[in-house]
Coordinates of C-alpha atoms in Angstrom, one line a residue:
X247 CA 0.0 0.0 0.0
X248 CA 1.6 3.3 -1.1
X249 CA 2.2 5.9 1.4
X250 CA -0.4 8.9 0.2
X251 CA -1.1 12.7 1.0
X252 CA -3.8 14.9 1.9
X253 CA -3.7 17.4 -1.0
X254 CA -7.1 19.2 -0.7
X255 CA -9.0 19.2 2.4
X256 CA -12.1 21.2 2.0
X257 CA -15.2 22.9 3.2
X258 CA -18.3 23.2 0.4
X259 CA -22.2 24.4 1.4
X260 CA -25.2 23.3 -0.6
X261 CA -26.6 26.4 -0.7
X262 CA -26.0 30.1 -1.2
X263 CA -27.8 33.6 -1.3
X264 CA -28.2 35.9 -4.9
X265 CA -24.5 37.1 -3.7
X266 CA -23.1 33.2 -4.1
X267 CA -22.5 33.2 -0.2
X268 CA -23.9 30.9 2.3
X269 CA -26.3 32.8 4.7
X270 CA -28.8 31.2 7.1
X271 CA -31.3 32.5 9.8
X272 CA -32.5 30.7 12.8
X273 CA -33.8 27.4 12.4
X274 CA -32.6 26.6 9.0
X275 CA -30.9 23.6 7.6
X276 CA -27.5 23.9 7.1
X277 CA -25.7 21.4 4.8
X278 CA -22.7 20.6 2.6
X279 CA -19.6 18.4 2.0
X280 CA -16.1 18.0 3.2
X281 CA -14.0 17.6 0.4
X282 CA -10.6 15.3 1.1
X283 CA -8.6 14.6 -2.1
X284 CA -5.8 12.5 -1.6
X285 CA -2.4 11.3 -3.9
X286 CA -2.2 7.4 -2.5
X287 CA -3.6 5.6 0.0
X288 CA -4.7 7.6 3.7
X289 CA -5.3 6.4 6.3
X290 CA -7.4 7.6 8.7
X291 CA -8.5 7.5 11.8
X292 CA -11.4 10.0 11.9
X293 CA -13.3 13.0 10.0
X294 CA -14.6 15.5 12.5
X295 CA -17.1 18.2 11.5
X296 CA -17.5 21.3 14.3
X297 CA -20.3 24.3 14.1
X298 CA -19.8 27.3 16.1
X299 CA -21.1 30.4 16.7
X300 CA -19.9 33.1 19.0
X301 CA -20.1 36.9 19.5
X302 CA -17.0 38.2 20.7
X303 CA -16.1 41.4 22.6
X304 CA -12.5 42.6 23.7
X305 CA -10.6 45.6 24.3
X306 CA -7.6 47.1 26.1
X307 CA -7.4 50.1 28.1
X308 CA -4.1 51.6 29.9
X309 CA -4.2 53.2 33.2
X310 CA -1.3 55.8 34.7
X311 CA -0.7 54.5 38.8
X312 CA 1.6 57.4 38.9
X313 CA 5.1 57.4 39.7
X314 CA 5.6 56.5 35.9
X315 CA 3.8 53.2 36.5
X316 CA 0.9 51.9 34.1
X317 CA -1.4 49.0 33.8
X318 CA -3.1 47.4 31.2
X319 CA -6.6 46.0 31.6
X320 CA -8.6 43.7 29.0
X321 CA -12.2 44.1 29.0
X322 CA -13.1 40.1 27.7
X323 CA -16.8 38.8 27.0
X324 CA -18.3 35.8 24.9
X325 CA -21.6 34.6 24.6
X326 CA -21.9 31.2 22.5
X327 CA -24.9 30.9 19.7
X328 CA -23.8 27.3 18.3
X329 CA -21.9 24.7 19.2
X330 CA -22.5 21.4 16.9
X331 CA -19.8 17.8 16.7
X332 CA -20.3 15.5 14.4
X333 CA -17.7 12.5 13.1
X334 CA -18.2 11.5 9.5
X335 CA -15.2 8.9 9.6
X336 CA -14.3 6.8 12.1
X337 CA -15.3 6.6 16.1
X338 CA -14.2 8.4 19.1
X339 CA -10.4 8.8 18.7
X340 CA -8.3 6.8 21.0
X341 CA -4.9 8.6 21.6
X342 CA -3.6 5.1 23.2
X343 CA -4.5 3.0 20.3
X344 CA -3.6 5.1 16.7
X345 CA -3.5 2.1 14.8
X346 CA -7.3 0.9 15.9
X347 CA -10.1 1.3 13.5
X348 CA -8.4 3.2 10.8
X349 CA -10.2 3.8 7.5
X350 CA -8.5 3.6 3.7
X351 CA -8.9 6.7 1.9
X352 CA -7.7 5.3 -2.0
X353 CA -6.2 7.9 -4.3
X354 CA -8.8 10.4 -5.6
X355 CA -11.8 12.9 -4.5
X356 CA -13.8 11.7 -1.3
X357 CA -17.0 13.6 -0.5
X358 CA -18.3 13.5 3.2
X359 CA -22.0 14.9 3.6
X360 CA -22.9 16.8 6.9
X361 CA -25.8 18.8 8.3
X362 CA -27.2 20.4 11.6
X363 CA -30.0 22.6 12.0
X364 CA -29.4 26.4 13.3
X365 CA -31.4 26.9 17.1
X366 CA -34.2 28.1 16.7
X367 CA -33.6 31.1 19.2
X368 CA -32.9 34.6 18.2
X369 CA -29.1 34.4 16.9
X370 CA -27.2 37.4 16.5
X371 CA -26.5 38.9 13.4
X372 CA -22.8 38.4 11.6
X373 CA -21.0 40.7 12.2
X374 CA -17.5 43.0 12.1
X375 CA -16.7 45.6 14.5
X376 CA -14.0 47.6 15.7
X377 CA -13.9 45.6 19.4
X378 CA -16.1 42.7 18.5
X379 CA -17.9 40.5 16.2
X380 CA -20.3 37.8 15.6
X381 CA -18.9 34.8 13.7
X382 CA -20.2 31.8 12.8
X383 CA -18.2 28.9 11.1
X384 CA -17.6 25.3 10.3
X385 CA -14.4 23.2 10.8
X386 CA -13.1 19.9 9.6
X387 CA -10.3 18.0 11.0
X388 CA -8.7 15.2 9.5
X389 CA -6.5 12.7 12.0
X390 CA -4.5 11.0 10.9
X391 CA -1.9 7.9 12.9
X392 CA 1.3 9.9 14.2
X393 CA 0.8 13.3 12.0
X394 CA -0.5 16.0 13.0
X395 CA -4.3 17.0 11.7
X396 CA -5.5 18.6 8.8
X397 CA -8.3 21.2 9.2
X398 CA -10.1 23.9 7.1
X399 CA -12.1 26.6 9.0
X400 CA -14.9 27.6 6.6
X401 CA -17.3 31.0 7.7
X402 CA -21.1 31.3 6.6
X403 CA -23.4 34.2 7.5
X404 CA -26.5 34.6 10.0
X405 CA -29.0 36.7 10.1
X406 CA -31.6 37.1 12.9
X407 CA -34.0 39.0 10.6
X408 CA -35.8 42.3 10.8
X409 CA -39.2 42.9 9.1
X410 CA -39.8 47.0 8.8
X411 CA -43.4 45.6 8.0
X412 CA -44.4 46.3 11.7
X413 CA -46.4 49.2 13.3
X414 CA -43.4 50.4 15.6
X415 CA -41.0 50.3 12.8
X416 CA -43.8 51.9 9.8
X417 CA -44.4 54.9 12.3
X418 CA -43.6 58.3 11.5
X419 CA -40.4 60.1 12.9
X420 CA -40.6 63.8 14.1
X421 CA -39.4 66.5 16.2
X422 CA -38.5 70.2 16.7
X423 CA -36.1 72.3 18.6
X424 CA -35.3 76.3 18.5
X425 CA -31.6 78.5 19.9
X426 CA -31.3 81.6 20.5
X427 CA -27.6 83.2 19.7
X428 CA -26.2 85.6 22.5
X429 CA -23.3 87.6 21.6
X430 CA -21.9 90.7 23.8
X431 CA -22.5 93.2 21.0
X432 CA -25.1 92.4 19.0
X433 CA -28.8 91.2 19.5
X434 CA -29.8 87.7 17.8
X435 CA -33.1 86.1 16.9
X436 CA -33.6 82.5 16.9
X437 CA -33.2 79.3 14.8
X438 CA -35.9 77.1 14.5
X439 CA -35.5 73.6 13.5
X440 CA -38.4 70.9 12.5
X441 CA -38.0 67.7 11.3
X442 CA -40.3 64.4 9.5
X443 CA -39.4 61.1 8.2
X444 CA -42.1 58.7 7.0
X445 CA -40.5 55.9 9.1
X446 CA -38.5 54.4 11.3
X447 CA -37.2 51.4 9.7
X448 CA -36.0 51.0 6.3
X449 CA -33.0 48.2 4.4
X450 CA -29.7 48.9 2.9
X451 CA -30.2 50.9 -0.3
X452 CA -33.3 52.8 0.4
X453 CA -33.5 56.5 0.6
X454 CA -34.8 58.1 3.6
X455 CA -37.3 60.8 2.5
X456 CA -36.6 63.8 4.9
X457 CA -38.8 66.3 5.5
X458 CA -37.7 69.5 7.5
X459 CA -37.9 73.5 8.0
X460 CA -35.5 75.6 9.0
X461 CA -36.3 79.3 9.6
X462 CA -32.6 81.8 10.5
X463 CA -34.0 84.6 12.2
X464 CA -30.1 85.1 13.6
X465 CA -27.4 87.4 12.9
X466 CA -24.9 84.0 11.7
X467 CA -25.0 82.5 8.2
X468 CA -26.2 78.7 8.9
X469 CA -26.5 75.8 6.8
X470 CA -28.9 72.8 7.4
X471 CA -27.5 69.1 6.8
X472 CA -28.0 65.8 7.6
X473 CA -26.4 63.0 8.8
X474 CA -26.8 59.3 8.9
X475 CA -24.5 57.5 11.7
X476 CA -24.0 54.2 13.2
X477 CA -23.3 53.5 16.7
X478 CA -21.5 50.3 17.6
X479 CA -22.1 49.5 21.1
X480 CA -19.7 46.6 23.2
X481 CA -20.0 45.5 26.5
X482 CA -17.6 43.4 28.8
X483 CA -17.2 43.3 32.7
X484 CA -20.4 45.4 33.0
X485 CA -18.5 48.5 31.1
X486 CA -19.3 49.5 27.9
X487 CA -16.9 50.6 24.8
X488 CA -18.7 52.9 22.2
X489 CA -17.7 53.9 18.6
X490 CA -19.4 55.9 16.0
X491 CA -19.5 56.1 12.6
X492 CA -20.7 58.5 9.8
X493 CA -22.5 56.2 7.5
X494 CA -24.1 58.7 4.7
X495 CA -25.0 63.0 5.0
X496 CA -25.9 65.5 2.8
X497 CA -25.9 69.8 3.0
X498 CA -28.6 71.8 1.9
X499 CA -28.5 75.4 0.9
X500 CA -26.2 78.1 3.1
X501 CA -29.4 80.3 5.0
X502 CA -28.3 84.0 5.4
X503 CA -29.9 85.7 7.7
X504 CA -33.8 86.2 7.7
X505 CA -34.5 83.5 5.3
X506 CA -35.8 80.1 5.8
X507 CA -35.5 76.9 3.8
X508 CA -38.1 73.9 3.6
X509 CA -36.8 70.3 2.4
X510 CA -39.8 68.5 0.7
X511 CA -38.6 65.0 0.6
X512 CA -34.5 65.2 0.6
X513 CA -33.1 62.1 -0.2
X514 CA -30.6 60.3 1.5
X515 CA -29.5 57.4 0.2
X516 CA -28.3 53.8 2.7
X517 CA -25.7 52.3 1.7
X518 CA -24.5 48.6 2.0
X519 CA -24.5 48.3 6.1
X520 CA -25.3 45.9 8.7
X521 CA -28.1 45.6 10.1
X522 CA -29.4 46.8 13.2
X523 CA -28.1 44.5 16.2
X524 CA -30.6 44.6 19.3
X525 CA -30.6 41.2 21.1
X526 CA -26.9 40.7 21.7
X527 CA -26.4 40.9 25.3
X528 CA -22.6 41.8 24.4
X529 CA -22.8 43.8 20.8
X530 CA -25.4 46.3 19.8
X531 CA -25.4 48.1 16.4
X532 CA -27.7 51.1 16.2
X533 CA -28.5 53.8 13.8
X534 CA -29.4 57.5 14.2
X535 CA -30.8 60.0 11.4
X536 CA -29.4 63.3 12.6
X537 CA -30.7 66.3 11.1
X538 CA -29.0 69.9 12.2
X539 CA -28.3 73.4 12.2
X540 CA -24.3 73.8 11.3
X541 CA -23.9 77.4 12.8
X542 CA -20.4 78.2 12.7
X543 CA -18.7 79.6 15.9
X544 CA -21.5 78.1 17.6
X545 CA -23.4 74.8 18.6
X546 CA -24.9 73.2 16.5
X547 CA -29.1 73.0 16.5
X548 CA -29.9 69.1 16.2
X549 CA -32.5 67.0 16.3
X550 CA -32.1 63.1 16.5
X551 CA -34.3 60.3 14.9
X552 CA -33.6 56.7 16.0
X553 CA -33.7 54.2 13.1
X554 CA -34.2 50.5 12.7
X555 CA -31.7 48.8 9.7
X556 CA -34.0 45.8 9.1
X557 CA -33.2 43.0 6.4
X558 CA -37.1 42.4 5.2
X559 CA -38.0 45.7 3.1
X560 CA -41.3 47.2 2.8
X561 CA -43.8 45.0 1.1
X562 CA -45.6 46.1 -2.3
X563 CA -48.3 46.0 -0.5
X564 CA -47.5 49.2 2.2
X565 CA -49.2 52.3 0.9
X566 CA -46.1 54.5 1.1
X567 CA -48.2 57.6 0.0
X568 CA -50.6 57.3 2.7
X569 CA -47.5 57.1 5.1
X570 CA -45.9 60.5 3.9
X571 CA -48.8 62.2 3.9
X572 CA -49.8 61.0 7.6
X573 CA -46.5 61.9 8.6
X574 CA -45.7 65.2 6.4
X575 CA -47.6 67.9 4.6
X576 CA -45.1 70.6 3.3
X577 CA -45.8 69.9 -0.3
X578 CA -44.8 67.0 -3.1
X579 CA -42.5 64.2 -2.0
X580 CA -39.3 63.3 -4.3
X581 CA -39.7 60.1 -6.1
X582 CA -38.6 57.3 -3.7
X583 CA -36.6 54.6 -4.8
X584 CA -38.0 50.7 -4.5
X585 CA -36.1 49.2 -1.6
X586 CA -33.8 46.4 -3.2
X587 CA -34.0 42.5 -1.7
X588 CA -31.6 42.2 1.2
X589 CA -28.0 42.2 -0.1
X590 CA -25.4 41.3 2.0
X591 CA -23.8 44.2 4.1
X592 CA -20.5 44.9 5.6
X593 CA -20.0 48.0 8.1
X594 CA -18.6 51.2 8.0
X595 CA -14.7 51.8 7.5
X596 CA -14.0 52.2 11.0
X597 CA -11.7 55.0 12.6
X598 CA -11.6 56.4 15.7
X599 CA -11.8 60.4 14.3
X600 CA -15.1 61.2 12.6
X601 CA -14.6 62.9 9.3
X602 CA -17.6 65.1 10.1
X603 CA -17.5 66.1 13.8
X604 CA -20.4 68.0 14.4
X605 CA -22.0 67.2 17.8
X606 CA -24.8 64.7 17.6
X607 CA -27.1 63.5 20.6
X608 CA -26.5 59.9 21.0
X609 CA -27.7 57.5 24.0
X610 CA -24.3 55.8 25.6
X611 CA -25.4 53.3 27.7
X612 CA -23.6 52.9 30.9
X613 CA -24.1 49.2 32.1
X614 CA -24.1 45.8 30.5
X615 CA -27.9 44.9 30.2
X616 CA -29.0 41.6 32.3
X617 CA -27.6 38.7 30.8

């Protein structure tokens, strides 16, 4: 019998999304093969197949003790979605024995079928942050008598999915807010700022319609924008670690002073993000739709609008002109755009300096929430 080699080992799922990637939700079957191609005769003593899932969460932080002393402490958390072991060839290796119960791989493609089903619990959404993620992935190991193993780590994609198709996430978004400039020498009116959208959820490559007045009755030159950010959220030894990102903005017109401006339906376009984490004990991904005053030499006037990012888009069905009308009536809408299917979507580029740092109002929670 010729001594042979492992020369492909391999991980291959059945089945894959429009984007030719393999993405499951809670509950579904996942399947596929392991691939082992060998040059001669293997033998081996077992084919093991292991699912995980896992969210993640670490960071460092440094702290001065004085007297030119520091410390470094690592904030650490995991919570465990999946954890599936299966042995496709062989029996329950026995380190004593390596010689017992081998099995003859002959020169050529093998194919070894395997398949577990996803919990049916709420999993957390894939995911890439700047001090976590969510991973999920499957892992073959090939032992082998006195070598070492071959594996192959292969990663597939959950979602835990978010239908906008509900009353909390269809309902209109609104506010208003109004500053007053003080200077030593001159006397200032106010800036008034409102604020519509026609909901509260929407999916990756829809525009959000915004609807919004702004009336300068200062002595400053302002100009009225809007912002789109995401807010990743980690949590480990009951502190939290927050970082946020500009997703998507656009400026209006510059307001001298006196004048007023009405948006009637601006459109700001999603881009390819995640979407909205909200279970995850340790990882939460939120969005915010902030729409502001820029007054320079002063504070800006802002007004925040929570958002959902959900991964089911708004059925045919939805009347979105009965929506804008309940919510807004400051004249004709702009055109909306039809909200693609569900695409996968990978977060912002992350730094830690915002490229547009404008002050926004953004909840920070404080604690880790009950476990």
């Amino acid at each position: 019998m010729g001594l042979g080699k492992v020369r492909v080992l391999a991980i291959v799922f059945d089945s894959l999304n429009e984007n030719n990637l393999p993405a499951f939700s809670g509950g579904d079957l996942v399947s596929g093969r392991v691939v082992v191609e060998v040059t001669g005769d293997v033998r081996v003593k077992s084919l093991d197949v292991t699912a995980r899932g896992v969210a993640k969460v670490r960071w460092t932080e440094s702290r001065n003790t004085g007297a030119n002393t520091a410390y470094t402490q690592n904030y650490t958390e995991e919570v465990e979605y999946l954890h599936h072991y299966d042995t496709l060839i062989g029996e329950e290796r026995d380190e004593d024995c390596p010689e017992e119960g081998l099995t003859v791989l002959h020169a050529g493609l093998h194919e070894f079928a395997f398949s577990f089903n996803l919990p049916q619990m709420a999993l957390a959404t894939s995911f890439e942050g700047k001090h976590g993620s969510v991973r999920y992935w499957v892992k073959a190991e090939l032992h082998r008598p006195w070598l070492l193993p071959v594996k192959v780590k292969k990663e597939f994609i959950v979602f835990e999915h978010i239908d906008i198709n509900t009353p909390l996430l269809l309902s209109p978004q609104a506010g208003s807010k109004e500053k007053t400039l003080c200077c030593w020498f001159c006397a200032s009116g106010p800036i008034s700022l409102s604020a519509k959208i026609e909901r509260k959820g929407y999916t990756p490559g829809e525009s959000i319609q915004i609807f919004c007045e702004v009336e300068n009755s200062s002595s400053r030159v302002v100009v009225p924008k809007a912002a789109l950010y995401q807010t990743q959220t980690f949590f480990a030894k009951g502190k939290g670690k927050q970082i946020q990102q500009l997703v998507s903005n656009l400026r209006g017109e510059t307001l001298p002073q006196g004048k007023s401006q009405s948006w009637e339906g601006r459109l700001l376009k999603i881009p390819p993000v995640s979407p909205s984490i909200l279970d995850c004990p340790i990882i939460r991904v939120e969005y915010v739709l902030v729409v502001y005053v820029d007054v320079p030499g002063g504070l800006n006037l802002s007004l925040s609008l929570p958002l959902v990012i959900g991964t089911i888009p708004l059925h045919a069905s939805t009347s979105r002109s009965s929506s804008i009308s309940s919510c807004c009536s400051w004249g004709p809408a702009e055109t909306p755009e039809a909200p693609p299917s569900y695409n996968i979507c990978p977060p912002p580029l992350y730094s830690e300096v915002d490229p547009y740092p404008d002050p926004v109002e953004v909840r920070r929670p404080e604690t880790c929430p009950s476990r």
